[in-house]
Each structure stands twice: as structure tokens, then as C-alpha cells.
PDB file of C-alpha atoms in Angstrom:
ATOM      1  CA  MET A   1       0.000   0.000   0.000  1.00  0.00           C
ATOM      2  CA  LYS A   2       1.213   3.484  -0.898  1.00  0.00           C
ATOM      3  CA  VAL A   3      -0.210   6.587   0.784  1.00  0.00           C
ATOM      4  CA  THR A   4       0.509  10.038  -0.656  1.00  0.00           C
ATOM      5  CA  SER A   5      -0.403  13.339   0.950  1.00  0.00           C
ATOM      6  CA  LEU A   6      -1.963  15.652  -1.652  1.00  0.00           C
ATOM      7  CA  VAL A   7      -3.064  18.346   0.801  1.00  0.00           C
ATOM      8  CA  GLU A   8      -1.723  19.126   4.255  1.00  0.00           C
ATOM      9  CA  ASN A   9      -0.873  22.288   6.177  1.00  0.00           C
ATOM     10  CA  THR A  10       2.881  21.946   5.643  1.00  0.00           C
ATOM     11  CA  SER A  11       5.249  20.796   2.899  1.00  0.00           C
ATOM     12  CA  ARG A  12       8.803  19.515   2.716  1.00  0.00           C
ATOM     13  CA  ARG A  13       8.815  19.405  -1.101  1.00  0.00           C
ATOM     14  CA  GLY A  14       7.917  22.936  -2.139  1.00  0.00           C
ATOM     15  CA  LEU A  15       4.340  22.037  -3.053  1.00  0.00           C
ATOM     16  CA  PRO A  16       1.558  24.588  -2.436  1.00  0.00           C
ATOM     17  CA  VAL A  17      -0.246  23.962   0.851  1.00  0.00           C
ATOM     18  CA  GLU A  18      -3.506  24.867   2.557  1.00  0.00           C
ATOM     19  CA  HIS A  19      -5.240  24.155   5.848  1.00  0.00           C
ATOM     20  CA  GLY A  20      -6.816  20.833   4.975  1.00  0.00           C
ATOM     21  CA  LEU A  21      -6.278  17.180   4.193  1.00  0.00           C
ATOM     22  CA  SER A  22      -6.311  14.868   1.195  1.00  0.00           C
ATOM     23  CA  LEU A  23      -4.663  11.446   0.975  1.00  0.00           C
ATOM     24  CA  HIS A  24      -4.306   9.231  -2.093  1.00  0.00           C
ATOM     25  CA  ILE A  25      -4.168   5.511  -1.287  1.00  0.00           C
ATOM     26  CA  GLN A  26      -2.921   2.924  -3.782  1.00  0.00           C
ATOM     27  CA  LEU A  27      -3.568  -0.677  -2.780  1.00  0.00           C
ATOM     28  CA  ASP A  28      -1.380  -3.588  -3.787  1.00  0.00           C
ATOM     29  CA  ASN A  29      -4.239  -4.930  -5.946  1.00  0.00           C
ATOM     30  CA  GLY A  30      -4.206  -1.722  -8.013  1.00  0.00           C
ATOM     31  CA  ARG A  31      -7.310  -0.114  -6.539  1.00  0.00           C
ATOM     32  CA  GLN A  32      -7.059   3.584  -5.746  1.00  0.00           C
ATOM     33  CA  VAL A  33      -8.877   5.448  -2.981  1.00  0.00           C
ATOM     34  CA  LEU A  34      -9.050   9.179  -2.274  1.00  0.00           C
ATOM     35  CA  PHE A  35      -9.521  10.061   1.384  1.00  0.00           C
ATOM     36  CA  ASP A  36     -10.691  13.687   1.710  1.00  0.00           C
ATOM     37  CA  MET A  37     -10.284  16.497  -0.816  1.00  0.00           C
ATOM     38  CA  GLY A  38      -9.055  19.605   0.965  1.00  0.00           C
ATOM     39  CA  GLN A  39     -10.705  23.004   0.554  1.00  0.00           C
ATOM     40  CA  ARG A  40     -10.963  23.443  -3.227  1.00  0.00           C
ATOM     41  CA  ARG A  41      -8.849  22.172  -6.151  1.00  0.00           C
ATOM     42  CA  LEU A  42      -5.378  22.105  -4.647  1.00  0.00           C
ATOM     43  CA  PHE A  43      -5.565  18.332  -4.108  1.00  0.00           C
ATOM     44  CA  ALA A  44      -6.052  17.906  -7.858  1.00  0.00           C
ATOM     45  CA  ASP A  45      -3.252  20.304  -8.797  1.00  0.00           C
ATOM     46  CA  ASN A  46      -0.839  18.564  -6.425  1.00  0.00           C
ATOM     47  CA  ALA A  47      -1.918  15.132  -7.679  1.00  0.00           C
ATOM     48  CA  GLU A  48      -0.934  16.219 -11.189  1.00  0.00           C
ATOM     49  CA  ARG A  49       2.409  17.521  -9.919  1.00  0.00           C
ATOM     50  CA  LEU A  50       3.018  14.145  -8.255  1.00  0.00           C
ATOM     51  CA  GLY A  51       1.999  12.084 -11.287  1.00  0.00           C
ATOM     52  CA  ILE A  52      -1.256  10.765  -9.818  1.00  0.00           C
ATOM     53  CA  ARG A  53      -4.278  10.472 -12.147  1.00  0.00           C
ATOM     54  CA  LEU A  54      -7.402  11.219 -10.133  1.00  0.00           C
ATOM     55  CA  ALA A  55      -9.523  10.002 -13.059  1.00  0.00           C
ATOM     56  CA  ASP A  56      -8.335   6.495 -12.136  1.00  0.00           C
ATOM     57  CA  VAL A  57      -9.515   6.672  -8.503  1.00  0.00           C
ATOM     58  CA  ASP A  58     -12.003   3.860  -7.794  1.00  0.00           C
ATOM     59  CA  ALA A  59     -13.623   5.179  -4.593  1.00  0.00           C
ATOM     60  CA  ALA A  60     -13.509   8.405  -2.591  1.00  0.00           C
ATOM     61  CA  ILE A  61     -14.373   9.271   1.000  1.00  0.00           C
ATOM     62  CA  VAL A  62     -15.216  12.508   2.779  1.00  0.00           C
ATOM     63  CA  SER A  63     -14.355  11.960   6.440  1.00  0.00           C
ATOM     64  CA  HIS A  64     -16.662  14.646   7.857  1.00  0.00           C
ATOM     65  CA  GLY A  65     -18.652  17.697   6.925  1.00  0.00           C
ATOM     66  CA  HIS A  66     -16.002  20.423   7.205  1.00  0.00           C
ATOM     67  CA  TYR A  67     -14.816  22.520   4.253  1.00  0.00           C
ATOM     68  CA  ASP A  68     -11.137  21.643   4.673  1.00  0.00           C
ATOM     69  CA  HIS A  69     -11.897  17.960   4.045  1.00  0.00           C
ATOM     70  CA  GLY A  70     -14.854  18.042   1.651  1.00  0.00           C
ATOM     71  CA  GLY A  71     -14.540  21.430  -0.017  1.00  0.00           C
ATOM     72  CA  GLY A  72     -12.981  19.827  -3.099  1.00  0.00           C
ATOM     73  CA  LEU A  73     -15.865  17.405  -3.631  1.00  0.00           C
ATOM     74  CA  ARG A  74     -17.307  19.217  -6.657  1.00  0.00           C
ATOM     75  CA  ALA A  75     -13.876  19.394  -8.276  1.00  0.00           C
ATOM     76  CA  PHE A  76     -13.375  15.657  -7.766  1.00  0.00           C
ATOM     77  CA  LEU A  77     -16.749  14.796  -9.300  1.00  0.00           C
ATOM     78  CA  GLU A  78     -15.789  16.864 -12.344  1.00  0.00           C
ATOM     79  CA  LEU A  79     -12.359  15.228 -12.686  1.00  0.00           C
ATOM     80  CA  ASN A  80     -13.478  11.637 -12.122  1.00  0.00           C
ATOM     81  CA  ASP A  81     -16.542  10.191 -13.863  1.00  0.00           C
ATOM     82  CA  LYS A  82     -16.695   6.734 -12.283  1.00  0.00           C
ATOM     83  CA  ALA A  83     -15.910   6.690  -8.556  1.00  0.00           C
ATOM     84  CA  LYS A  84     -18.589   6.682  -5.909  1.00  0.00           C
ATOM     85  CA  VAL A  85     -18.011   9.161  -3.101  1.00  0.00           C
ATOM     86  CA  TYR A  86     -18.920   7.984   0.399  1.00  0.00           C
ATOM     87  CA  VAL A  87     -20.154  10.750   2.698  1.00  0.00           C
ATOM     88  CA  HIS A  88     -21.944  10.351   6.018  1.00  0.00           C
ATOM     89  CA  ARG A  89     -25.613  11.275   5.745  1.00  0.00           C
ATOM     90  CA  HIS A  90     -25.214  13.996   8.382  1.00  0.00           C
ATOM     91  CA  ALA A  91     -22.130  15.564   6.773  1.00  0.00           C
ATOM     92  CA  PHE A  92     -24.174  17.882   4.560  1.00  0.00           C
ATOM     93  CA  GLU A  93     -25.871  19.491   7.566  1.00  0.00           C
ATOM     94  CA  PRO A  94     -24.673  23.003   8.559  1.00  0.00           C
ATOM     95  CA  HIS A  95     -21.510  23.193  10.650  1.00  0.00           C
ATOM     96  CA  TYR A  96     -19.937  26.215  12.309  1.00  0.00           C
ATOM     97  CA  SER A  97     -16.768  27.343  14.060  1.00  0.00           C
ATOM     98  CA  LEU A  98     -16.658  30.038  16.731  1.00  0.00           C
ATOM     99  CA  ARG A  99     -14.137  32.752  15.855  1.00  0.00           C
ATOM    100  CA  GLU A 100     -13.394  36.125  17.444  1.00  0.00           C
ATOM    101  CA  SER A 101     -15.800  37.703  14.951  1.00  0.00           C
ATOM    102  CA  GLY A 102     -18.571  35.196  15.755  1.00  0.00           C
ATOM    103  CA  LEU A 103     -19.796  31.966  14.182  1.00  0.00           C
ATOM    104  CA  ARG A 104     -18.341  31.082  10.789  1.00  0.00           C
ATOM    105  CA  TYR A 105     -19.896  28.524   8.432  1.00  0.00           C
ATOM    106  CA  ILE A 106     -17.438  25.677   7.809  1.00  0.00           C
ATOM    107  CA  GLY A 107     -19.706  23.123   6.113  1.00  0.00           C
ATOM    108  CA  ILE A 108     -19.624  21.581   2.638  1.00  0.00           C
ATOM    109  CA  ASP A 109     -21.785  22.137  -0.447  1.00  0.00           C
ATOM    110  CA  HIS A 110     -25.250  20.797   0.420  1.00  0.00           C
ATOM    111  CA  ASP A 111     -26.277  20.755  -3.255  1.00  0.00           C
ATOM    112  CA  LEU A 112     -23.990  17.757  -3.809  1.00  0.00           C
ATOM    113  CA  ALA A 113     -25.914  15.556  -1.359  1.00  0.00           C
ATOM    114  CA  THR A 114     -28.188  14.404  -4.195  1.00  0.00           C
ATOM    115  CA  HIS A 115     -25.445  13.797  -6.759  1.00  0.00           C
ATOM    116  CA  GLU A 116     -25.881  10.398  -8.402  1.00  0.00           C
ATOM    117  CA  ARG A 117     -22.430   9.206  -7.334  1.00  0.00           C
ATOM    118  CA  VAL A 118     -22.606  10.409  -3.735  1.00  0.00           C
ATOM    119  CA  VAL A 119     -23.398   7.540  -1.350  1.00  0.00           C
ATOM    120  CA  LEU A 120     -24.885   8.655   1.963  1.00  0.00           C
ATOM    121  CA  CYS A 121     -23.485   6.434   4.714  1.00  0.00           C
ATOM    122  CA  GLY A 122     -24.686   5.365   8.137  1.00  0.00           C
ATOM    123  CA  ASP A 123     -22.777   3.891  11.055  1.00  0.00           C
ATOM    124  CA  GLU A 124     -21.092   1.153   8.994  1.00  0.00           C
ATOM    125  CA  THR A 125     -20.641   0.942   5.226  1.00  0.00           C
ATOM    126  CA  GLN A 126     -18.784  -1.762   3.339  1.00  0.00           C
ATOM    127  CA  ILE A 127     -16.893  -0.454   0.312  1.00  0.00           C
ATOM    128  CA  GLY A 128     -15.412  -3.717  -0.827  1.00  0.00           C
ATOM    129  CA  GLU A 129     -14.252  -7.007   0.552  1.00  0.00           C
ATOM    130  CA  ASP A 130     -11.481  -5.461   2.645  1.00  0.00           C
ATOM    131  CA  MET A 131     -12.625  -1.843   3.131  1.00  0.00           C
ATOM    132  CA  VAL A 132     -15.223  -0.559   5.582  1.00  0.00           C
ATOM    133  CA  LEU A 133     -16.283   2.854   6.861  1.00  0.00           C
ATOM    134  CA  PHE A 134     -17.579   3.300  10.386  1.00  0.00           C
ATOM    135  CA  ALA A 135     -19.110   6.141  12.385  1.00  0.00           C
ATOM    136  CA  GLY A 136     -21.122   6.324  15.611  1.00  0.00           C
ATOM    137  CA  VAL A 137     -18.051   6.408  17.849  1.00  0.00           C
ATOM    138  CA  ASP A 138     -18.831   6.442  21.561  1.00  0.00           C
ATOM    139  CA  GLY A 139     -16.535   6.987  24.532  1.00  0.00           C
ATOM    140  CA  GLN A 140     -15.116  10.197  25.966  1.00  0.00           C
ATOM    141  CA  CYS A 141     -11.441   9.328  26.384  1.00  0.00           C
ATOM    142  CA  LEU A 142      -9.160  12.320  25.744  1.00  0.00           C
ATOM    143  CA  MET A 143     -11.627  14.207  23.575  1.00  0.00           C
ATOM    144  CA  PRO A 144     -10.147  17.118  21.576  1.00  0.00           C
ATOM    145  CA  ILE A 145     -10.532  20.250  23.657  1.00  0.00           C
ATOM    146  CA  GLY A 146     -10.817  22.340  20.492  1.00  0.00           C
ATOM    147  CA  ASN A 147     -14.240  20.764  19.886  1.00  0.00           C
ATOM    148  CA  ARG A 148     -15.674  23.357  22.253  1.00  0.00           C
ATOM    149  CA  LEU A 149     -15.400  25.897  19.421  1.00  0.00           C
ATOM    150  CA  LEU A 150     -17.312  23.753  16.915  1.00  0.00           C
ATOM    151  CA  PHE A 151     -21.075  23.649  16.429  1.00  0.00           C
ATOM    152  CA  GLY A 152     -23.598  21.720  14.378  1.00  0.00           C
ATOM    153  CA  PRO A 153     -27.024  22.593  12.923  1.00  0.00           C
ATOM    154  CA  ARG A 154     -28.116  24.054  16.258  1.00  0.00           C
ATOM    155  CA  GLN A 155     -25.696  26.910  16.573  1.00  0.00           C
ATOM    156  CA  ASP A 156     -25.972  26.977  20.370  1.00  0.00           C
ATOM    157  CA  VAL A 157     -25.064  23.283  20.826  1.00  0.00           C
ATOM    158  CA  ASN A 158     -21.586  21.840  20.320  1.00  0.00           C
ATOM    159  CA  ASP A 159     -21.184  19.457  17.408  1.00  0.00           C
ATOM    160  CA  ASP A 160     -21.612  15.786  18.359  1.00  0.00           C
ATOM    161  CA  PHE A 161     -19.667  14.675  15.257  1.00  0.00           C
ATOM    162  CA  ARG A 162     -22.143  12.020  14.257  1.00  0.00           C
ATOM    163  CA  HIS A 163     -21.131  13.039  10.699  1.00  0.00           C
ATOM    164  CA  GLU A 164     -17.540  11.844  11.193  1.00  0.00           C
ATOM    165  CA  GLN A 165     -16.497   8.523   9.665  1.00  0.00           C
ATOM    166  CA  SER A 166     -13.221   6.627   9.494  1.00  0.00           C
ATOM    167  CA  LEU A 167     -11.875   4.073   7.035  1.00  0.00           C
ATOM    168  CA  ILE A 168     -10.430   0.620   7.699  1.00  0.00           C
ATOM    169  CA  ILE A 169      -8.441  -1.178   5.007  1.00  0.00           C
ATOM    170  CA  LYS A 170      -7.207  -4.744   5.450  1.00  0.00           C
ATOM    171  CA  GLU A 171      -4.391  -5.797   3.148  1.00  0.00           C
ATOM    172  CA  LYS A 172      -2.582  -9.073   3.798  1.00  0.00           C
ATOM    173  CA  GLU A 173      -1.164  -8.821   7.323  1.00  0.00           C
ATOM    174  CA  LYS A 174      -1.851  -5.079   7.571  1.00  0.00           C
ATOM    175  CA  THR A 175      -4.897  -3.454   9.153  1.00  0.00           C
ATOM    176  CA  VAL A 176      -4.873   0.283   8.512  1.00  0.00           C
ATOM    177  CA  LEU A 177      -7.040   3.056   9.959  1.00  0.00           C
ATOM    178  CA  PHE A 178      -7.608   6.418   8.266  1.00  0.00           C
ATOM    179  CA  ALA A 179      -9.234   9.202  10.315  1.00  0.00           C
ATOM    180  CA  GLY A 180      -9.603  12.800   9.136  1.00  0.00           C
ATOM    181  CA  CYS A 181      -9.548  14.991  12.243  1.00  0.00           C
ATOM    182  CA  ALA A 182     -10.507  12.498  14.968  1.00  0.00           C
ATOM    183  CA  HIS A 183     -12.989  14.929  16.484  1.00  0.00           C
ATOM    184  CA  SER A 184     -14.522  11.914  18.268  1.00  0.00           C
ATOM    185  CA  GLY A 185     -11.169  11.326  19.971  1.00  0.00           C
ATOM    186  CA  ILE A 186      -8.484   9.222  18.311  1.00  0.00           C
ATOM    187  CA  VAL A 187      -8.429   6.745  21.211  1.00  0.00           C
ATOM    188  CA  ASN A 188     -12.198   6.237  20.984  1.00  0.00           C
ATOM    189  CA  ILE A 189     -11.990   5.836  17.201  1.00  0.00           C
ATOM    190  CA  ILE A 190      -9.229   3.239  17.512  1.00  0.00           C
ATOM    191  CA  ARG A 191     -11.194   1.290  20.118  1.00  0.00           C
ATOM    192  CA  LYS A 192     -14.323   1.135  17.964  1.00  0.00           C
ATOM    193  CA  GLY A 193     -12.256   0.467  14.855  1.00  0.00           C
ATOM    194  CA  ILE A 194     -10.690  -2.594  16.463  1.00  0.00           C
ATOM    195  CA  ARG A 195     -14.169  -3.904  17.261  1.00  0.00           C
ATOM    196  CA  VAL A 196     -15.251  -3.360  13.650  1.00  0.00           C
ATOM    197  CA  ALA A 197     -12.069  -4.819  12.147  1.00  0.00           C
ATOM    198  CA  GLY A 198     -11.875  -7.728  14.559  1.00  0.00           C
ATOM    199  CA  ARG A 199      -8.135  -7.233  14.998  1.00  0.00           C
ATOM    200  CA  PRO A 200      -5.719  -4.485  16.095  1.00  0.00           C
ATOM    201  CA  PHE A 201      -4.309  -1.872  13.753  1.00  0.00           C
ATOM    202  CA  THR A 202      -0.812  -2.041  12.342  1.00  0.00           C
ATOM    203  CA  HIS A 203      -0.913   1.547  11.022  1.00  0.00           C
ATOM    204  CA  VAL A 204      -2.981   4.656  11.751  1.00  0.00           C
ATOM    205  CA  PHE A 205      -3.127   7.747   9.527  1.00  0.00           C
ATOM    206  CA  ALA A 206      -4.915  10.583  11.323  1.00  0.00           C
ATOM    207  CA  GLY A 207      -5.142  14.194  12.240  1.00  0.00           C
ATOM    208  CA  MET A 208      -5.792  14.326  15.987  1.00  0.00           C
ATOM    209  CA  HIS A 209      -7.163  17.860  16.453  1.00  0.00           C
ATOM    210  CA  LEU A 210      -4.731  18.911  19.149  1.00  0.00           C
ATOM    211  CA  VAL A 211      -4.482  22.537  17.971  1.00  0.00           C
ATOM    212  CA  LYS A 212      -6.488  25.416  19.466  1.00  0.00           C
ATOM    213  CA  ASN A 213      -6.803  23.581  22.770  1.00  0.00           C
ATOM    214  CA  GLY A 214      -6.545  26.661  24.996  1.00  0.00           C
ATOM    215  CA  LEU A 215      -4.513  24.741  27.568  1.00  0.00           C
ATOM    216  CA  SER A 216      -1.617  26.076  29.570  1.00  0.00           C
ATOM    217  CA  GLU A 217       1.817  24.727  28.691  1.00  0.00           C
ATOM    218  CA  GLU A 218       1.620  22.353  31.655  1.00  0.00           C
ATOM    219  CA  GLY A 219      -1.933  21.305  30.832  1.00  0.00           C
ATOM    220  CA  GLU A 220      -1.076  20.588  27.210  1.00  0.00           C
ATOM    221  CA  ALA A 221       1.971  18.544  28.209  1.00  0.00           C
ATOM    222  CA  ALA A 222      -0.160  16.471  30.604  1.00  0.00           C
ATOM    223  CA  PHE A 223      -2.860  15.892  27.968  1.00  0.00           C
ATOM    224  CA  ILE A 224      -0.347  14.819  25.337  1.00  0.00           C
ATOM    225  CA  HIS A 225       1.449  12.568  27.835  1.00  0.00           C
ATOM    226  CA  SER A 226      -1.835  10.759  28.538  1.00  0.00           C
ATOM    227  CA  LEU A 227      -2.578  10.511  24.817  1.00  0.00           C
ATOM    228  CA  ALA A 228       0.877   9.121  24.074  1.00  0.00           C
ATOM    229  CA  GLN A 229       0.410   6.451  26.740  1.00  0.00           C
ATOM    230  CA  GLU A 230      -2.905   5.385  25.208  1.00  0.00           C
ATOM    231  CA  LEU A 231      -1.499   5.295  21.678  1.00  0.00           C
ATOM    232  CA  THR A 232       1.644   3.355  22.560  1.00  0.00           C
ATOM    233  CA  ALA A 233      -0.521   0.820  24.414  1.00  0.00           C
ATOM    234  CA  GLN A 234      -1.550  -0.385  20.940  1.00  0.00           C
ATOM    235  CA  ALA A 235       1.311  -2.805  20.408  1.00  0.00           C
ATOM    236  CA  HIS A 236       3.089  -2.908  17.027  1.00  0.00           C
ATOM    237  CA  CYS A 237       1.134   0.058  15.629  1.00  0.00           C
ATOM    238  CA  HIS A 238       2.812   2.930  13.773  1.00  0.00           C
ATOM    239  CA  TYR A 239       1.110   6.328  13.588  1.00  0.00           C
ATOM    240  CA  PHE A 240       1.296   8.849  10.760  1.00  0.00           C
ATOM    241  CA  THR A 241      -0.174  12.157  11.852  1.00  0.00           C
ATOM    242  CA  MET A 242      -0.803  15.457  10.093  1.00  0.00           C
ATOM    243  CA  HIS A 243      -3.004  18.535   9.638  1.00  0.00           C
ATOM    244  CA  CYS A 244      -4.931  19.459  12.802  1.00  0.00           C
ATOM    245  CA  THR A 245      -2.535  17.637  15.120  1.00  0.00           C
ATOM    246  CA  GLY A 246      -0.278  20.681  14.827  1.00  0.00           C
ATOM    247  CA  THR A 247       3.484  20.666  14.394  1.00  0.00           C
ATOM    248  CA  THR A 248       4.156  21.876  17.936  1.00  0.00           C
ATOM    249  CA  GLN A 249       1.872  19.214  19.379  1.00  0.00           C
ATOM    250  CA  TYR A 250       3.462  16.596  17.130  1.00  0.00           C
ATOM    251  CA  GLY A 251       6.836  17.573  18.565  1.00  0.00           C
ATOM    252  CA  LEU A 252       5.545  16.858  22.056  1.00  0.00           C
ATOM    253  CA  LEU A 253       4.028  13.550  20.960  1.00  0.00           C
ATOM    254  CA  SER A 254       7.187  12.430  19.186  1.00  0.00           C
ATOM    255  CA  LYS A 255       9.251  13.009  22.326  1.00  0.00           C
ATOM    256  CA  GLU A 256       6.900  10.625  24.147  1.00  0.00           C
ATOM    257  CA  MET A 257       6.375   8.107  21.341  1.00  0.00           C
ATOM    258  CA  SER A 258       9.796   8.097  19.676  1.00  0.00           C
ATOM    259  CA  GLU A 259       9.871   6.029  16.479  1.00  0.00           C
ATOM    260  CA  THR A 260       6.228   4.906  16.693  1.00  0.00           C
ATOM    261  CA  ILE A 261       4.925   8.199  15.253  1.00  0.00           C
ATOM    262  CA  SER A 262       5.809  10.181  12.112  1.00  0.00           C
ATOM    263  CA  TYR A 263       4.590  13.441  10.593  1.00  0.00           C
ATOM    264  CA  MET A 264       3.225  13.355   7.047  1.00  0.00           C
ATOM    265  CA  ALA A 265       3.488  16.644   5.146  1.00  0.00           C
ATOM    266  CA  CYS A 266       2.102  17.570   1.737  1.00  0.00           C
ATOM    267  CA  GLY A 267       3.858  15.575  -0.977  1.00  0.00           C
ATOM    268  CA  ASP A 268       5.125  12.887   1.375  1.00  0.00           C
ATOM    269  CA  ARG A 269       4.647   9.310   0.204  1.00  0.00           C
ATOM    270  CA  VAL A 270       4.674   6.321   2.531  1.00  0.00           C
ATOM    271  CA  LYS A 271       4.860   2.664   1.525  1.00  0.00           C
ATOM    272  CA  ILE A 272       3.693   0.176   4.142  1.00  0.00           C
TER     273      ILE A 272
END
């Protein structure tokens, strides 16, 4: 399996960047999957720069209903005329972020909910023999503190992230988890994912939404220490993190987790 970052907040290769996420996944059997699409068209421009033909993608996923993950959906549907796009049925609802100036709309284009190739998903959706999407994550372990600034259709109630879904791919001895921002808490997502997969993960690709946490330096260090302990408790699992984890927060995690965690910037390609 090869995973290439088409959109991420940072770059080591001189590629244009934006606040967002898009990953191209090439399976050993030749199938291609696109996981998230960034804000607009940058994912497509960077794919071309990296020699990836998005017209050949077989399936696409939008992890949740925020613009920096599903804003490029229309562009993808124009570039690719065959792939189904799997989006949680609640992802097209309105979503907001609280800024200094007030609430800002951060949702995705609702008009695309009825597109013939958009598949509206529930709590578990099979995409093939060895690929499944799951949502409906419960548990409150180490929830992202930044969630307090995020709201759903009711603008006075914090988002419950029922629109967030994660992807499991099984390939030979590998069991791989892909999570966009892990608003439901990466530990909670991993725990449910193991129940769905029936076996532990060997690799996890995920933003962990550790930015904008409002914690003191000591409080942030304590939170990340607890998170690192939970993540390293998953034996023989390697983590690739990105995007909303934050580079500063990644630095703290990597001190705790050593070689079990890596940062994936725009243009990076990983073979597992």
C-alpha cells in the first residue's frame, strides 16, 4: 500500500499547501482510494504535480462535513466520472466554528448531497471485501478540547460529530485506519475500529485535532502525555499524523512516542 499526501498544512517538497487534508491511497491490488479532498482544487493540482491520475480513482471518502476535508468534492466529481463518493448522511448538515468575529460557516456544499455518485453512509458501510467505513463512535477518552469551538445545525449546541467517519483497510497482514480529524477522539476511534475490524491496527493515519486547545503549557503537556500512553498501548502500531494535530503538538508527541509516530506533510509518500 502506498499513501501520498496531496493536501496538508505543511510541505517539505515545495508544493503549495492549505489548511486541509487529502490522501491518495494505492492498494497492492491496483485499486485507488481518495480520502478527503481539501478546501478546493489544490488536491487535484498537487496530484498532477506528483503524477497521480485522479480520473483512475475507484472510490472516494469525505471523512466529515467540514470545508477543509470536503470542499474539493465538486472538483473531484468533475475530474473523475466513475468513482462513488462515500459521505456520512449527516455531513451535509450546517456546521460552524466560533471565531473572534462570531460563528463562521465551515460546512460543505449541500447541493452535492443528491449527486448520483454520492453515497450517503450510516454507522457502517462496506466499500469492498477489505474496506469498511464506520461512524457512531462512543466513549469520551481524551476528547479534543478544540471541539468546544465547533457547532452543528443548532448553533448553540456543540457538534456531536455524528457526521464523522473513518476508514479501515485490510491488506494481507496489515490493518490500517484512516481518520480525518478524529474529532470523536483518536483513542475512541481506535477502540471502535478494532471492534469493527476484529483485529488491532498495524498503522494509523490521522489528524488528531490537538491545535487550538486553549490549555496552559503544563496542561497541554499532561494531555499529550496521557494521549501518548494510550497510543503506545496499541502494540506494534505505527502512527502517521498530520493537519490538525499541529506541528508543535506533534513535537511533544514524538518526544513521548519516539519512532512509533511520524509526521506526514504535503507531498510525502509512505509505503507500508
